[in-house]
Amino acid sequence: MELHGLIFHPCFFLHPPESVRVFRIESGGTGNVSAAWWKKFAACPFTNVEEMTLNTQHMALGNWTSSDDEEEQQNDIKFWIFGVGDVKMENLRKFRAPLLETLQISHGPLDLLERVLKKNPQLDEDSVKRLSAACMLDKAYQMETADLMDENVYCDQNQVC
């Protein structure tokens, strides 16, 4: 199953049929997804998917939201820096997420790569190396910026920085 760009709305997640073995999202510049999408993604078991490629990033507030969207109702920057807590997928042999592997804090859930790595012990060596390196990079970045988040250096929509 291969998806190019968004389908309907950034929070719409299309569950793949059980017959799908390869799952790819190739953004083509439109692979922005919402926090709601990431939560649905993490809850999907991807039962028979063995190979996954994600070229997605977390979308910031923009003109795609409506007043009903959970993201539109959040003014706190900490809402936008989030984790999924767990993933249901357990059968992956290959996993690539180029944007997430560079720096998760800008492109998706902070804990996603670590959760994928832990829940999928049969990942190939290349996937394990890339995910492990990305997790170490993210942990270092999080430690470096933790003080900034705690001190509320970031501004919400109602503040002037």
Short mmCIF file of C-alpha atoms in Angstrom, two decimals:
data_model
loop_
_atom_site.label_atom_id
_atom_site.label_comp_id
_atom_site.label_asym_id
_atom_site.label_seq_id
_atom_site.Cartn_x
_atom_site.Cartn_y
_atom_site.Cartn_z
CA MET A 1 0.00 0.00 0.00
CA GLU A 2 1.50 3.30 -1.06
CA LEU A 3 0.00 6.71 -0.32
CA HIS A 4 1.12 9.95 -1.96
CA GLY A 5 0.05 13.12 -0.16
CA LEU A 6 -2.89 13.60 2.14
CA ILE A 7 -6.20 11.85 1.91
CA PHE A 8 -9.15 14.10 2.83
CA HIS A 9 -7.67 15.76 5.94
CA PRO A 10 -4.40 15.66 7.95
CA CYS A 11 -6.07 13.73 10.80
CA PHE A 12 -7.62 11.04 8.56
CA PHE A 13 -5.72 7.78 8.95
CA LEU A 14 -6.40 5.02 6.45
CA HIS A 15 -6.04 1.60 8.10
CA PRO A 16 -4.34 -0.79 5.68
CA PRO A 17 -6.07 -4.10 4.87
CA GLU A 18 -4.55 -7.20 6.50
CA SER A 19 -3.18 -8.32 3.14
CA VAL A 20 -0.76 -5.36 3.03
CA ARG A 21 2.89 -6.34 3.54
CA VAL A 22 4.56 -3.05 2.51
CA PHE A 23 3.24 0.30 3.77
CA ARG A 24 4.65 3.54 2.35
CA ILE A 25 3.67 7.15 2.71
CA GLU A 26 5.55 9.30 0.25
CA SER A 27 4.64 12.87 0.94
CA GLY A 28 5.74 14.68 -2.17
CA GLY A 29 5.82 17.80 -0.02
CA THR A 30 2.34 17.28 1.43
CA GLY A 31 3.06 14.63 4.05
CA ASN A 32 2.01 16.79 6.96
CA VAL A 33 -0.15 14.96 9.46
CA SER A 34 -1.80 15.98 12.72
CA ALA A 35 -1.35 14.77 16.31
CA ALA A 36 -4.65 12.91 15.91
CA TRP A 37 -3.20 11.09 12.87
CA TRP A 38 -0.10 10.02 14.84
CA LYS A 39 -2.29 8.66 17.66
CA LYS A 40 -4.35 6.61 15.20
CA PHE A 41 -1.17 5.43 13.49
CA ALA A 42 0.30 4.23 16.80
CA ALA A 43 -2.90 2.34 17.64
CA CYS A 44 -2.95 0.48 14.31
CA PRO A 45 -1.49 -3.06 14.56
CA PHE A 46 -0.36 -3.20 10.89
CA THR A 47 -0.89 -6.94 11.32
CA ASN A 48 1.05 -8.28 8.32
CA VAL A 49 3.13 -5.23 7.42
CA GLU A 50 6.82 -6.17 7.32
CA GLU A 51 8.24 -3.09 5.61
CA MET A 52 7.31 0.52 6.39
CA THR A 53 8.49 3.85 5.02
CA LEU A 54 7.13 7.12 6.41
CA ASN A 55 7.88 10.43 4.76
CA THR A 56 5.62 12.46 7.01
CA GLN A 57 6.02 15.28 9.45
CA HIS A 58 3.85 16.77 12.14
CA MET A 59 1.85 19.68 10.84
CA ALA A 60 1.79 22.97 12.68
CA LEU A 61 -1.34 25.04 12.99
CA GLY A 62 -2.44 26.37 9.69
CA ASN A 63 -5.38 26.98 7.46
CA TRP A 64 -6.15 23.24 7.23
CA THR A 65 -7.69 23.18 10.71
CA SER A 66 -11.28 23.83 11.62
CA SER A 67 -12.60 24.98 14.98
CA ASP A 68 -13.57 21.36 15.73
CA ASP A 69 -10.00 20.05 15.43
CA GLU A 70 -8.26 19.20 18.69
CA GLU A 71 -5.11 20.90 17.41
CA GLU A 72 -6.92 24.19 16.78
CA GLN A 73 -8.15 24.27 20.37
CA GLN A 74 -4.66 23.97 21.87
CA ASN A 75 -2.65 27.08 22.64
CA ASP A 76 0.08 25.31 24.61
CA ILE A 77 3.32 24.59 22.71
CA LYS A 78 3.75 21.44 24.83
CA PHE A 79 0.73 19.96 23.03
CA TRP A 80 2.71 20.10 19.81
CA ILE A 81 5.71 18.29 21.29
CA PHE A 82 4.21 14.93 22.15
CA GLY A 83 4.69 11.18 22.31
CA VAL A 84 2.50 8.26 21.33
CA GLY A 85 3.28 6.21 24.44
CA ASP A 86 3.08 2.89 22.61
CA VAL A 87 2.76 1.37 19.16
CA LYS A 88 0.78 -1.74 18.25
CA MET A 89 2.91 -2.83 15.28
CA GLU A 90 5.12 -5.82 16.10
CA ASN A 91 5.98 -7.52 12.80
CA LEU A 92 8.24 -5.02 11.05
CA ARG A 93 11.44 -6.21 9.41
CA LYS A 94 12.34 -2.89 7.76
CA PHE A 95 11.49 0.61 8.90
CA ARG A 96 12.48 3.96 7.39
CA ALA A 97 11.31 7.41 8.39
CA PRO A 98 13.83 9.85 6.88
CA LEU A 99 12.31 13.02 8.34
CA LEU A 100 11.80 11.49 11.77
CA GLU A 101 15.30 10.05 11.77
CA THR A 102 16.83 13.50 11.32
CA LEU A 103 15.16 15.09 14.33
CA GLN A 104 11.86 13.83 15.71
CA ILE A 105 10.99 16.94 17.69
CA SER A 106 10.31 18.80 14.44
CA HIS A 107 8.63 16.01 12.55
CA GLY A 108 6.58 13.78 14.82
CA PRO A 109 6.11 12.07 18.17
CA LEU A 110 9.21 12.17 20.36
CA ASP A 111 9.00 8.52 21.34
CA LEU A 112 7.89 6.92 18.06
CA LEU A 113 11.23 5.60 16.81
CA GLU A 114 12.15 4.23 20.23
CA ARG A 115 8.78 2.45 20.51
CA VAL A 116 9.09 0.98 17.00
CA LEU A 117 12.60 -0.25 17.84
CA LYS A 118 11.47 -1.90 21.09
CA LYS A 119 8.31 -3.53 19.72
CA ASN A 120 9.93 -4.96 16.57
CA PRO A 121 12.88 -7.17 17.54
CA GLN A 122 13.07 -8.70 14.05
CA LEU A 123 14.06 -5.41 12.38
CA ASP A 124 16.98 -5.74 9.98
CA GLU A 125 20.42 -4.48 11.00
CA ASP A 126 20.21 -1.31 8.90
CA SER A 127 16.89 -0.29 10.47
CA VAL A 128 18.20 -0.97 13.98
CA LYS A 129 21.33 1.12 13.37
CA ARG A 130 19.42 4.07 11.92
CA LEU A 131 16.71 4.01 14.60
CA SER A 132 19.23 3.63 17.43
CA ALA A 133 21.29 6.56 16.13
CA ALA A 134 18.17 8.70 15.71
CA CYS A 135 17.00 7.87 19.24
CA MET A 136 20.38 8.86 20.69
CA LEU A 137 20.34 12.13 18.74
CA ASP A 138 16.83 12.92 19.94
CA LYS A 139 17.65 12.13 23.57
CA ALA A 140 20.65 14.46 23.43
CA TYR A 141 18.52 17.19 21.86
CA GLN A 142 15.76 16.72 24.44
CA MET A 143 18.25 16.97 27.30
CA GLU A 144 19.70 20.14 25.80
CA THR A 145 16.30 21.79 25.32
CA ALA A 146 14.54 20.50 28.46
CA ASP A 147 15.37 23.67 30.36
CA LEU A 148 13.87 25.79 27.62
CA MET A 149 10.57 23.94 27.76
CA ASP A 150 10.49 24.07 31.56
CA GLU A 151 11.14 27.79 31.58
CA ASN A 152 8.30 28.45 29.12
CA VAL A 153 10.60 30.15 26.64
CA TYR A 154 8.23 29.14 23.87
CA CYS A 155 5.19 31.36 23.45
CA ASP A 156 1.64 30.34 22.87
CA GLN A 157 -0.63 32.12 20.40
CA ASN A 158 -1.69 34.76 22.93
CA GLN A 159 1.79 35.86 23.99
CA VAL A 160 4.30 38.17 22.41
CA CYS A 161 7.81 36.74 22.42
#
